[in-house]
């Protein structure tokens, strides 16, 4: 935990608690003496600003559903996500795909805006969307059944030596990312969408992920993974030309869409425990406390890959994850991952890792070269193992009255 | 919709008071103040409507009917190309304590300024003798007729739904049962 983190803790939480206790005591004593219990209750409620400061209700905050692009990509990172991968049933043809996407679009449009879906049996669970987003992606098979040509990259990634992929955690003809700050709203939306997809597709895999809870820190902060590392520092910032060029595809039915790579990366926390702090920082090339490159002092400082330390070796080692991922800096992706933390298997006390998610206009040009370099040399490979992998085309957004997938199916 | 329901209750109460006052004073000419009636088909809007997917036989259609007029409207009939016949059903508890659905007498009254919710386990439109399977994501058009003779059409999406099984496809299917029991509620 950094000095800034500690300051944040003591600067916010403790005084709030103190204010709350103090405020309650004053209101209680004064009112009980002067007027009576009834008045005390009302005074207490009216003159205790502390709880309102601590408990900020944001469940009704919504992210617009309609637009040029789907939500859940340039949306500030939410606290929770569920990703599901589905296989189309054999008889789901182009007409059925159109029906499916019309239904799912309507569900998502309603649920993300805090309304129950049509035929929603638990509409109460939809009332607090808390920045719920639903993002639809399609695989090669979906595009083939729609009768359209798929981009060359829409297929499983080439095999990497580090991969230990489980087919049951990989691929999928239709992938949905359901993300939000309220896990109950996410769970409800996920179930509603899966129920409505049941006549068309079979669930293949489900992955749950999380970052920090909403309000724990600024949502613009780079997330941390369970190794304690900041994860996503090199991301282009949404709203910048760099972001647009990195993420959005152009041309044909995919214009305004992008690609999503989902990699389930197991992290060996037991092995990581054996590594000291210096070793941990060298493996990535960043300071754990601030996320700054080992040659800098701030997370967003440009790393100096030429810098040589006192020992005569590069300050950022040749095997450091950051150096390997960066390459010559031409290939960029937009990472938007979530952590997972499941019950341990056997002797291990935890089964943890990263639901790695990246968006990029062309995975073959942007993601694959980067992953090749990491596959060849990256000290982090010692503690990380990709166990699931999926590549889908993220469809463009739609306007009200339209539906996600219309550029492919109409 | 909450706002509409609230105003429904308020309006109903106000109407009752007005009626009582009229009786008491026995001189009020309320009829003269009534504005010319707009056709019910123009003042009733149907929102969040859907029909349950079915392989054949019978199925239900649901939705919220909102009435913008100050005057009551009554839905008296419905038809659809997708079904041989459409009935307006209510769900009641009969003299044996059984929950049953049956064709409602006099149609669905939609109070002026208010709304009426058709939902599984309660009031619904019953599509009988389906011409073809109704599959999820398809659209069904329903032609609605009100008591003033005005008509309108609505097109509603078909959705898979696990509930609303009641007696839609329990063997009575396809025939004109005006009283079907075995309701699950």
Coordinates of C-alpha atoms in Angstrom, one line a residue:
Chain A
X1 CA 0.0 0.0 0.0
X2 CA 1.4 3.4 -1.0
X3 CA 1.7 6.4 1.2
X4 CA -1.1 7.9 -0.9
X5 CA -3.3 4.9 -0.2
X6 CA -2.7 5.2 3.5
X7 CA -3.4 8.9 3.5
X8 CA -6.6 8.2 1.7
X9 CA -7.7 5.8 4.4
X10 CA -7.0 8.0 7.3
X11 CA -8.2 11.1 5.5
X12 CA -11.6 9.9 4.7
X13 CA -12.9 7.0 6.7
X14 CA -11.7 7.8 10.3
X15 CA -13.0 11.4 10.5
X16 CA -16.3 10.3 9.0
X17 CA -16.8 7.7 11.7
X18 CA -15.8 10.2 14.3
X19 CA -18.3 12.8 12.9
X20 CA -21.0 10.2 12.9
X21 CA -20.5 9.2 16.5
X22 CA -20.1 12.7 17.7
X23 CA -23.1 14.0 15.8
X24 CA -25.3 11.2 17.1
X25 CA -24.2 11.8 20.7
X26 CA -24.9 15.6 20.6
X27 CA -28.3 15.2 19.0
X28 CA -29.3 12.5 21.4
X29 CA -28.3 14.3 24.6
X30 CA -29.5 17.7 23.7
X31 CA -32.8 16.6 22.4
X32 CA -33.6 14.1 25.1
X33 CA -33.0 16.7 27.7
X34 CA -35.0 19.5 26.1
X35 CA -37.9 18.1 24.2
X36 CA -38.3 14.4 24.2
X37 CA -37.8 11.2 22.3
X38 CA -39.9 12.0 19.3
X39 CA -38.1 15.3 18.6
X40 CA -34.8 13.6 19.3
X41 CA -35.3 11.1 16.6
X42 CA -36.1 13.8 14.1
X43 CA -33.3 16.1 15.1
X44 CA -30.9 13.2 15.0
X45 CA -32.0 12.4 11.5
X46 CA -31.8 16.0 10.3
X47 CA -28.5 17.0 11.9
X48 CA -26.4 14.0 11.1
X49 CA -24.7 14.7 7.8
X50 CA -22.0 12.1 8.4
X51 CA -24.0 9.0 7.2
X52 CA -24.9 10.8 4.0
X53 CA -21.3 11.4 3.3
X54 CA -20.3 7.9 4.0
X55 CA -23.1 6.2 2.2
X56 CA -23.5 7.6 -1.3
X57 CA -26.3 5.8 -3.1
X58 CA -25.5 5.4 -6.8
X59 CA -27.6 2.4 -7.7
X60 CA -29.7 4.3 -10.2
X61 CA -26.7 5.7 -12.1
X62 CA -26.9 4.4 -15.7
X63 CA -24.7 4.2 -18.7
X64 CA -26.4 5.0 -22.0
X65 CA -27.2 1.8 -24.0
X66 CA -27.7 3.3 -27.5
X67 CA -24.9 4.8 -29.5
X68 CA -22.3 4.4 -32.2
X69 CA -20.3 2.0 -30.0
X70 CA -21.5 -0.5 -27.5
X71 CA -21.1 0.4 -23.8
X72 CA -18.8 -1.6 -21.6
X73 CA -15.6 -0.7 -23.5
X74 CA -14.8 2.9 -23.0
X75 CA -17.0 2.9 -19.9
X76 CA -15.0 3.6 -16.7
X77 CA -14.1 0.3 -15.2
X78 CA -17.0 -1.2 -13.2
X79 CA -16.5 -3.2 -10.0
X80 CA -18.0 -6.5 -11.2
X81 CA -18.3 -8.4 -14.5
X82 CA -19.7 -11.7 -15.6
X83 CA -18.7 -13.0 -19.0
X84 CA -20.6 -15.8 -20.7
X85 CA -19.7 -17.8 -23.8
X86 CA -22.4 -19.6 -25.7
X87 CA -22.5 -22.1 -28.5
X88 CA -25.2 -21.7 -31.1
X89 CA -27.6 -24.6 -31.4
X90 CA -27.4 -26.5 -34.7
X91 CA -30.7 -25.1 -36.1
X92 CA -30.1 -21.5 -35.2
X93 CA -30.0 -19.9 -38.6
X94 CA -29.8 -16.4 -39.9
X95 CA -33.5 -15.7 -39.1
X96 CA -33.1 -17.1 -35.6
X97 CA -30.0 -15.0 -35.0
X98 CA -32.0 -11.9 -35.9
X99 CA -34.7 -12.9 -33.5
X100 CA -32.2 -13.7 -30.8
X101 CA -30.4 -10.4 -31.1
X102 CA -33.6 -8.4 -31.1
X103 CA -34.6 -10.0 -27.8
X104 CA -31.2 -9.6 -26.2
X105 CA -30.9 -6.0 -27.4
X106 CA -34.3 -5.2 -25.9
X107 CA -33.4 -6.9 -22.6
X108 CA -30.1 -5.1 -22.4
X109 CA -31.6 -1.7 -23.3
X110 CA -34.1 -2.1 -20.5
X111 CA -32.0 -3.6 -17.8
X112 CA -29.1 -1.2 -18.2
X113 CA -31.5 1.7 -17.8
X114 CA -33.0 0.3 -14.6
X115 CA -36.1 -1.3 -16.0
X116 CA -37.1 -4.9 -15.9
X117 CA -36.9 -6.8 -19.1
X118 CA -40.1 -7.8 -20.8
X119 CA -41.4 -10.9 -19.0
X120 CA -38.9 -10.2 -16.2
X121 CA -40.0 -12.3 -13.2
X122 CA -37.8 -10.2 -10.9
X123 CA -38.0 -6.6 -12.2
X124 CA -37.2 -5.4 -8.7
X125 CA -33.6 -6.6 -9.2
X126 CA -33.3 -4.3 -12.3
X127 CA -34.1 -1.1 -10.4
X128 CA -30.5 -0.4 -9.3
X129 CA -28.4 -0.9 -12.5
X130 CA -25.4 0.9 -11.0
X131 CA -23.7 1.5 -14.3
X132 CA -24.8 -1.9 -15.7
X133 CA -23.5 -2.5 -19.3
X134 CA -24.1 -5.4 -21.6
X135 CA -21.5 -5.9 -24.4
X136 CA -22.2 -8.4 -27.2
X137 CA -19.5 -10.2 -29.2
X138 CA -19.8 -12.8 -31.9
X139 CA -17.5 -15.6 -33.0
X140 CA -16.7 -17.0 -36.4
X141 CA -19.6 -19.4 -36.5
X142 CA -22.1 -16.6 -35.7
X143 CA -20.8 -14.6 -38.7
X144 CA -20.8 -17.6 -40.9
X145 CA -24.5 -18.4 -40.1
X146 CA -25.3 -14.7 -40.7
X147 CA -23.9 -15.3 -44.2
X148 CA -21.3 -12.6 -44.0
X149 CA -17.5 -12.7 -44.3
X150 CA -15.6 -12.6 -41.1
X151 CA -12.4 -10.7 -40.6
X152 CA -9.3 -12.9 -40.9
X153 CA -8.5 -12.4 -37.2
X154 CA -11.9 -13.8 -36.1
X155 CA -10.7 -17.3 -35.0
X156 CA -8.8 -18.8 -32.0
X157 CA -5.5 -17.1 -31.3
X158 CA -2.5 -19.0 -32.6
X159 CA -1.2 -21.4 -30.0
X160 CA 1.4 -20.1 -27.5
X161 CA 3.8 -22.3 -25.6
X162 CA 2.6 -21.0 -22.2
X163 CA -1.0 -21.9 -23.0
X164 CA -2.7 -24.7 -21.1
X165 CA -6.1 -24.0 -22.6
X166 CA -9.3 -25.8 -21.4
X167 CA -11.8 -25.9 -24.3
X168 CA -14.6 -25.5 -21.8
X169 CA -13.2 -22.1 -20.9
X170 CA -12.5 -21.0 -24.5
X171 CA -14.1 -19.8 -27.7
X172 CA -17.9 -19.3 -28.0
X173 CA -20.1 -18.2 -30.8
X174 CA -21.7 -15.5 -28.8
X175 CA -20.0 -13.8 -25.8
X176 CA -21.6 -11.4 -23.5
X177 CA -19.8 -9.2 -21.0
X178 CA -22.3 -8.1 -18.3
X179 CA -20.6 -5.5 -16.1
X180 CA -21.7 -3.1 -13.4
X181 CA -21.0 -1.9 -9.9
X182 CA -23.9 -3.9 -8.3
X183 CA -23.3 -7.7 -8.3
X184 CA -26.9 -8.4 -7.8
X185 CA -27.9 -6.4 -10.9
X186 CA -25.1 -8.1 -12.8
X187 CA -26.4 -11.5 -11.7
X188 CA -30.0 -10.7 -12.6
X189 CA -29.1 -9.3 -16.0
X190 CA -26.9 -12.3 -16.8
X191 CA -29.7 -14.7 -15.9
X192 CA -32.3 -12.8 -17.9
X193 CA -30.1 -12.7 -21.0
X194 CA -29.2 -16.4 -20.7
X195 CA -32.9 -17.4 -20.2
X196 CA -33.7 -15.5 -23.4
X197 CA -30.9 -17.1 -25.3
X198 CA -31.8 -20.7 -24.3
X199 CA -33.9 -21.4 -27.4
X200 CA -30.9 -20.4 -29.6
X201 CA -27.7 -21.3 -27.9
X202 CA -26.2 -23.4 -25.1
X203 CA -24.1 -21.9 -22.3
X204 CA -20.4 -23.0 -22.8
X205 CA -18.6 -21.0 -20.1
X206 CA -19.1 -18.4 -17.4
X207 CA -16.5 -16.3 -15.8
X208 CA -16.9 -13.9 -12.9
X209 CA -14.5 -11.0 -12.2
X210 CA -14.1 -8.1 -9.9
X211 CA -12.0 -5.0 -9.3
X212 CA -12.3 -2.7 -6.4
X213 CA -15.8 -1.8 -5.1
X214 CA -17.3 1.3 -6.4
X215 CA -16.2 4.3 -4.3
X216 CA -13.2 2.6 -2.8
X217 CA -11.0 4.8 -5.0
X218 CA -11.4 6.9 -8.1
X219 CA -12.7 4.8 -11.0
X220 CA -10.0 6.3 -13.2
X221 CA -7.3 4.7 -11.1
X222 CA -5.6 1.8 -12.9
X223 CA -6.9 -1.5 -11.4
X224 CA -4.7 -3.8 -9.5
X225 CA -4.5 -7.6 -10.0
X226 CA -4.1 -10.1 -7.2
X227 CA -0.3 -10.0 -7.6
X228 CA -0.7 -6.5 -6.3
X229 CA 0.4 -5.0 -9.6
X230 CA -1.3 -2.1 -11.4
X231 CA -2.7 -3.5 -14.5
X232 CA -3.5 -1.4 -17.6
X233 CA -1.2 1.7 -17.1
X234 CA -0.2 1.8 -20.7
X235 CA -3.9 2.0 -21.9
X236 CA -4.8 4.8 -24.3
X237 CA -7.3 7.1 -22.5
X238 CA -10.9 6.8 -23.7
X239 CA -11.9 9.9 -25.6
X240 CA -8.5 10.4 -27.2
X241 CA -7.5 9.9 -30.9
X242 CA -5.1 7.2 -29.6
X243 CA -7.9 5.3 -28.0
X244 CA -10.1 5.6 -31.1
X245 CA -7.3 4.4 -33.4
X246 CA -6.4 1.5 -31.1
X247 CA -9.9 0.2 -30.5
X248 CA -12.5 1.0 -33.1
X249 CA -12.8 -1.0 -36.3
X250 CA -13.8 0.6 -39.5
X251 CA -15.5 -0.7 -42.6
X252 CA -18.3 -3.2 -43.3
X253 CA -20.6 -4.6 -40.7
X254 CA -17.9 -4.1 -38.0
X255 CA -17.6 -0.3 -38.4
X256 CA -17.8 1.1 -34.9
X257 CA -17.2 -2.3 -33.4
X258 CA -13.9 -3.8 -32.2
X259 CA -12.5 -7.1 -31.1
X260 CA -12.4 -8.6 -27.6
X261 CA -9.8 -11.0 -26.5
X262 CA -10.7 -12.8 -23.3
X263 CA -7.9 -14.8 -21.7
X264 CA -8.4 -16.6 -18.4
X265 CA -5.0 -16.4 -16.8
X266 CA -4.3 -18.5 -13.7
X267 CA -2.0 -16.8 -11.3
X268 CA 0.1 -18.9 -9.0
X269 CA -0.2 -16.9 -5.8
X270 CA 1.6 -19.7 -3.8
X271 CA 4.6 -19.4 -6.0
X272 CA 4.4 -15.6 -6.1
X273 CA 4.5 -15.7 -2.3
X274 CA 8.0 -17.1 -2.4
X275 CA 9.3 -14.1 -4.4
X276 CA 10.6 -11.1 -2.5
X277 CA 9.5 -7.6 -3.3
X278 CA 12.5 -6.7 -5.3
X279 CA 12.1 -9.8 -7.5
X280 CA 8.4 -9.0 -7.9
X281 CA 9.2 -5.5 -9.1
X282 CA 12.0 -6.6 -11.5
X283 CA 9.6 -9.2 -13.1
X284 CA 7.3 -6.5 -14.2
X285 CA 9.7 -3.5 -14.4
X286 CA 7.4 -1.4 -12.2
X287 CA 7.4 -0.3 -8.5
X288 CA 4.6 -2.1 -6.7
X289 CA 3.6 0.8 -4.5
X290 CA 3.0 3.4 -7.1
X291 CA 3.1 1.4 -10.4
X292 CA 5.9 3.8 -11.6
X293 CA 8.4 2.3 -13.9
X294 CA 11.6 1.4 -12.1
X295 CA 13.2 4.3 -13.9
X296 CA 10.5 6.8 -12.8
X297 CA 8.5 8.0 -9.8
X298 CA 5.0 8.3 -11.1
X299 CA 2.8 5.5 -12.6
X300 CA 2.5 7.4 -15.9
X301 CA 6.2 8.3 -16.3
X302 CA 7.6 7.0 -19.6
X303 CA 9.9 4.1 -18.8
X304 CA 13.6 4.6 -19.7
X305 CA 14.5 1.2 -21.2
X306 CA 18.1 2.4 -21.8
X307 CA 18.8 3.2 -18.2
X308 CA 21.7 1.1 -16.7
X309 CA 21.8 0.5 -13.0
X310 CA 24.9 0.5 -10.7
X311 CA 25.5 -3.2 -11.3
X312 CA 25.8 -2.5 -15.0
X313 CA 22.5 -4.2 -15.9
X314 CA 19.4 -2.5 -17.3
X315 CA 17.2 -1.0 -14.6
X316 CA 14.2 -2.5 -16.3
X317 CA 15.5 -6.0 -17.1
X318 CA 15.3 -7.6 -20.5
X319 CA 12.8 -10.2 -19.1
X320 CA 10.5 -7.6 -17.5
X321 CA 6.9 -8.0 -18.5
X322 CA 6.5 -4.3 -19.3
X323 CA 9.6 -4.2 -21.7
X324 CA 8.4 -7.4 -23.4
X325 CA 4.8 -6.2 -23.8
X326 CA 5.8 -2.8 -25.1
X327 CA 8.1 -4.0 -27.9
X328 CA 8.8 -1.0 -30.1
X329 CA 5.6 0.6 -28.9
X330 CA 3.8 0.2 -32.2
X331 CA 1.2 -2.3 -31.1
X332 CA -1.3 -1.0 -28.5
X333 CA -4.3 -2.6 -27.0
X334 CA -6.9 -1.4 -24.5
X335 CA -6.9 -3.6 -21.4
X336 CA -10.0 -3.8 -19.2
X337 CA -9.6 -6.9 -17.1
X338 CA -11.2 -8.2 -13.9
X339 CA -9.8 -10.4 -11.2
X340 CA -11.1 -13.8 -10.2
X341 CA -10.7 -15.6 -6.9
X342 CA -12.2 -19.0 -6.5
X343 CA -12.0 -21.7 -3.8
X344 CA -8.6 -23.4 -3.7
X345 CA -8.0 -26.8 -5.1
X346 CA -6.2 -29.5 -3.2
X347 CA -3.5 -28.0 -0.9
X348 CA -3.8 -24.5 -2.4
X349 CA -5.8 -22.0 -0.4
X350 CA -6.9 -20.1 -3.5
X351 CA -7.5 -20.5 -7.2
X352 CA -7.0 -17.0 -8.5
X353 CA -6.1 -15.1 -11.6
X354 CA -7.2 -12.6 -14.1
X355 CA -10.1 -12.5 -16.5
X356 CA -7.8 -10.6 -19.0
X357 CA -9.9 -8.6 -21.4
X358 CA -8.5 -6.5 -24.2
X359 CA -10.1 -4.5 -27.0
X360 CA -8.3 -3.7 -30.2
X361 CA -9.3 -3.0 -33.8
X362 CA -7.3 -6.0 -35.1
X363 CA -6.0 -8.7 -32.7
X364 CA -3.7 -10.2 -35.4
X365 CA -1.9 -6.8 -35.8
X366 CA -2.1 -5.6 -32.2
X367 CA -2.5 -8.4 -29.7
X368 CA -0.7 -11.4 -31.3
X369 CA 2.7 -9.8 -31.8
X370 CA 2.7 -8.6 -28.2
X371 CA 1.7 -12.1 -26.9
X372 CA 4.4 -13.7 -29.1
X373 CA 7.0 -11.6 -27.4
X374 CA 5.6 -12.4 -23.9
X375 CA 5.5 -16.1 -24.9
X376 CA 9.1 -16.0 -25.9
X377 CA 10.4 -14.2 -22.8
X378 CA 8.5 -12.8 -19.8
X379 CA 9.6 -13.6 -16.3
X380 CA 5.9 -13.4 -15.2
X381 CA 5.2 -16.5 -17.3
X382 CA 6.7 -18.4 -14.3
X383 CA 3.6 -17.6 -12.2
X384 CA 0.9 -17.1 -14.9
X385 CA -0.8 -19.7 -17.1
X386 CA -3.5 -18.9 -19.7
X387 CA -6.2 -21.5 -19.2
X388 CA -8.9 -20.1 -21.4
X389 CA -9.0 -18.0 -24.5
X390 CA -11.6 -16.5 -26.7
X391 CA -11.6 -14.0 -29.6
X392 CA -14.9 -12.3 -30.7
X393 CA -15.9 -9.5 -32.8
X394 CA -17.7 -6.8 -30.8
X395 CA -20.6 -5.6 -32.8
X396 CA -21.2 -1.9 -33.4
X397 CA -23.8 -0.1 -31.2
X398 CA -27.3 0.7 -32.4
X399 CA -29.8 3.5 -32.2
X400 CA -33.1 3.2 -30.4
X401 CA -35.4 1.0 -32.6
X402 CA -32.5 -0.9 -34.0
X403 CA -30.7 -3.8 -32.5
X404 CA -27.2 -5.0 -31.9
X405 CA -26.2 -7.1 -34.9
X406 CA -28.3 -5.3 -37.4
X407 CA -25.3 -4.5 -39.6
X408 CA -24.7 -8.2 -39.9
X409 CA -28.3 -9.6 -40.0
X410 CA -30.4 -7.0 -41.9
Chain B
X1 CA -46.3 3.3 -14.6
X2 CA -46.4 3.9 -10.8
X3 CA -47.5 7.4 -11.4
X4 CA -50.3 6.3 -13.6
X5 CA -51.5 3.7 -11.1
X6 CA -51.4 6.3 -8.3
X7 CA -53.5 8.7 -10.4
X8 CA -55.9 5.8 -11.1
X9 CA -56.7 5.4 -7.4
X10 CA -57.0 9.1 -6.9
X11 CA -59.3 9.5 -9.9
X12 CA -61.4 6.6 -8.8
X13 CA -61.8 8.1 -5.3
X14 CA -62.6 11.5 -6.7
X15 CA -65.2 9.9 -9.0
X16 CA -66.8 8.1 -6.1
X17 CA -67.0 11.3 -4.0
X18 CA -68.4 13.1 -7.0
X19 CA -71.0 10.4 -7.5
X20 CA -72.0 10.6 -3.8
X21 CA -72.3 14.3 -4.0
X22 CA -74.4 14.1 -7.1
X23 CA -76.8 11.8 -5.4
X24 CA -76.9 14.0 -2.3
X25 CA -77.7 17.1 -4.2
X26 CA -79.8 15.4 -6.8
X27 CA -79.3 18.3 -9.2
X28 CA -76.0 18.0 -10.8
X29 CA -75.9 17.9 -14.6
X30 CA -72.5 16.2 -15.0
X31 CA -73.3 15.0 -18.5
X32 CA -73.3 18.5 -19.8
X33 CA -69.7 19.0 -18.7
X34 CA -68.4 15.8 -20.4
X35 CA -66.1 16.6 -23.3
X36 CA -66.7 15.0 -26.6
X37 CA -65.4 11.4 -26.2
X38 CA -62.2 10.5 -28.2
X39 CA -62.2 7.0 -29.5
X40 CA -60.9 4.6 -26.9
X41 CA -58.4 3.3 -29.5
X42 CA -56.8 6.7 -29.6
X43 CA -56.6 7.2 -25.9
X44 CA -55.4 3.7 -24.8
X45 CA -51.8 2.9 -25.3
X46 CA -50.3 -0.5 -24.7
X47 CA -46.7 -0.7 -23.3
X48 CA -44.4 -3.5 -22.4
X49 CA -46.5 -6.0 -24.2
X50 CA -45.3 -9.5 -25.1
X51 CA -46.7 -13.0 -25.9
X52 CA -45.4 -16.3 -24.5
X53 CA -43.6 -18.6 -27.0
X54 CA -45.5 -21.8 -27.7
X55 CA -45.1 -24.8 -30.1
X56 CA -48.8 -24.8 -30.7
X57 CA -52.2 -24.9 -29.1
X58 CA -52.7 -21.9 -26.8
X59 CA -50.7 -19.1 -25.3
X60 CA -51.0 -15.9 -23.5
X61 CA -50.3 -12.2 -24.3
X62 CA -49.6 -9.6 -21.7
X63 CA -49.0 -5.9 -21.3
X64 CA -50.0 -2.7 -19.6
X65 CA -53.0 -0.8 -21.0
X66 CA -52.9 2.9 -20.1
X67 CA -55.9 5.1 -20.7
X68 CA -55.1 8.8 -21.3
X69 CA -58.7 9.8 -21.4
X70 CA -60.7 10.9 -18.4
X71 CA -63.4 8.4 -19.5
X72 CA -63.2 4.7 -18.9
X73 CA -62.4 2.5 -21.9
X74 CA -63.2 -1.1 -22.3
X75 CA -61.4 -3.6 -24.4
X76 CA -64.0 -6.0 -25.6
X77 CA -62.4 -8.2 -28.2
X78 CA -59.1 -9.1 -29.7
X79 CA -58.1 -11.0 -32.9
X80 CA -54.8 -12.2 -34.4
X81 CA -53.8 -13.8 -37.6
X82 CA -51.5 -16.0 -35.5
X83 CA -54.5 -17.6 -33.6
X84 CA -57.9 -19.0 -34.6
X85 CA -59.4 -17.1 -31.7
X86 CA -58.4 -14.7 -29.0
X87 CA -60.3 -14.5 -25.7
X88 CA -60.1 -12.0 -22.9
X89 CA -59.4 -14.0 -19.7
X90 CA -59.5 -13.2 -16.0
X91 CA -58.2 -15.4 -13.2
X92 CA -60.6 -15.8 -10.2
X93 CA -61.0 -18.1 -7.2
X94 CA -64.1 -20.1 -7.7
X95 CA -66.7 -21.4 -5.2
X96 CA -64.5 -24.4 -4.4
X97 CA -61.5 -22.3 -3.6
X98 CA -59.8 -23.2 -6.9
X99 CA -58.0 -20.6 -8.9
X100 CA -59.3 -20.7 -12.4
X101 CA -59.2 -18.6 -15.5
X102 CA -62.2 -17.9 -17.5
X103 CA -63.4 -15.5 -20.2
X104 CA -64.2 -12.2 -18.6
X105 CA -67.7 -10.8 -18.9
X106 CA -67.9 -7.4 -20.5
X107 CA -64.3 -7.1 -21.4
X108 CA -61.3 -5.4 -19.7
X109 CA -62.3 -2.0 -18.2
X110 CA -59.4 0.4 -18.3
X111 CA -60.2 3.2 -16.0
X112 CA -60.0 6.8 -17.3
X113 CA -56.6 8.3 -16.4
X114 CA -55.5 4.9 -15.2
X115 CA -54.2 1.6 -16.5
X116 CA -54.8 -2.1 -16.3
X117 CA -52.0 -4.6 -16.2
X118 CA -52.3 -7.9 -18.1
X119 CA -49.8 -10.4 -16.6
X120 CA -49.1 -14.1 -16.1
X121 CA -51.4 -15.5 -13.4
X122 CA -53.9 -12.7 -13.9
X123 CA -55.7 -11.0 -16.7
X124 CA -54.4 -11.9 -20.1
X125 CA -55.3 -12.3 -23.7
X126 CA -55.6 -15.9 -24.6
X127 CA -54.5 -16.9 -28.1
X128 CA -56.2 -20.2 -29.0
X129 CA -55.6 -22.4 -32.0
X130 CA -52.2 -21.1 -32.9
X131 CA -51.8 -21.2 -36.7
X132 CA -48.0 -22.0 -36.3
X133 CA -45.5 -22.2 -33.5
X134 CA -44.8 -18.8 -31.9
X135 CA -41.1 -18.6 -31.6
X136 CA -39.0 -16.4 -29.3
X137 CA -38.1 -13.1 -31.1
X138 CA -41.0 -13.3 -33.5
X139 CA -43.7 -10.5 -33.6
X140 CA -47.4 -11.1 -33.2
X141 CA -50.0 -8.5 -34.3
X142 CA -53.2 -8.2 -32.2
X143 CA -56.2 -6.3 -33.4
X144 CA -58.0 -4.8 -30.5
X145 CA -61.7 -3.6 -30.4
X146 CA -63.1 -1.3 -27.7
X147 CA -66.6 -1.0 -26.5
X148 CA -67.1 2.2 -28.5
X149 CA -66.4 0.3 -31.7
X150 CA -62.9 1.8 -32.2
X151 CA -60.1 -0.5 -33.1
X152 CA -56.3 -0.5 -33.1
X153 CA -53.5 -2.9 -33.7
X154 CA -50.5 -3.7 -31.6
X155 CA -47.4 -5.7 -32.5
X156 CA -45.8 -7.5 -29.6
X157 CA -42.6 -9.6 -29.3
X158 CA -42.7 -13.2 -28.4
X159 CA -40.6 -14.3 -25.5
X160 CA -39.7 -17.6 -23.9
X161 CA -41.3 -17.8 -20.4
X162 CA -41.3 -20.6 -17.9
X163 CA -44.3 -19.5 -16.0
X164 CA -47.9 -18.8 -17.3
X165 CA -48.2 -22.6 -17.9
X166 CA -51.5 -22.8 -16.2
X167 CA -53.8 -24.5 -18.7
X168 CA -52.6 -23.1 -22.0
X169 CA -51.3 -26.4 -23.2
X170 CA -52.5 -29.0 -20.8
X171 CA -54.8 -31.0 -23.1
X172 CA -57.6 -28.5 -23.4
X173 CA -55.5 -26.8 -26.0
X174 CA -56.9 -25.6 -29.2
X175 CA -60.6 -26.0 -28.2
X176 CA -62.9 -23.2 -27.1
X177 CA -63.0 -23.9 -23.4
X178 CA -64.5 -20.8 -21.9
X179 CA -63.8 -22.2 -18.5
X180 CA -60.5 -23.9 -17.9
X181 CA -59.3 -25.0 -14.5
X182 CA -56.1 -26.5 -13.3
X183 CA -54.6 -23.0 -12.8
X184 CA -51.3 -23.1 -10.9
X185 CA -51.5 -19.9 -8.9

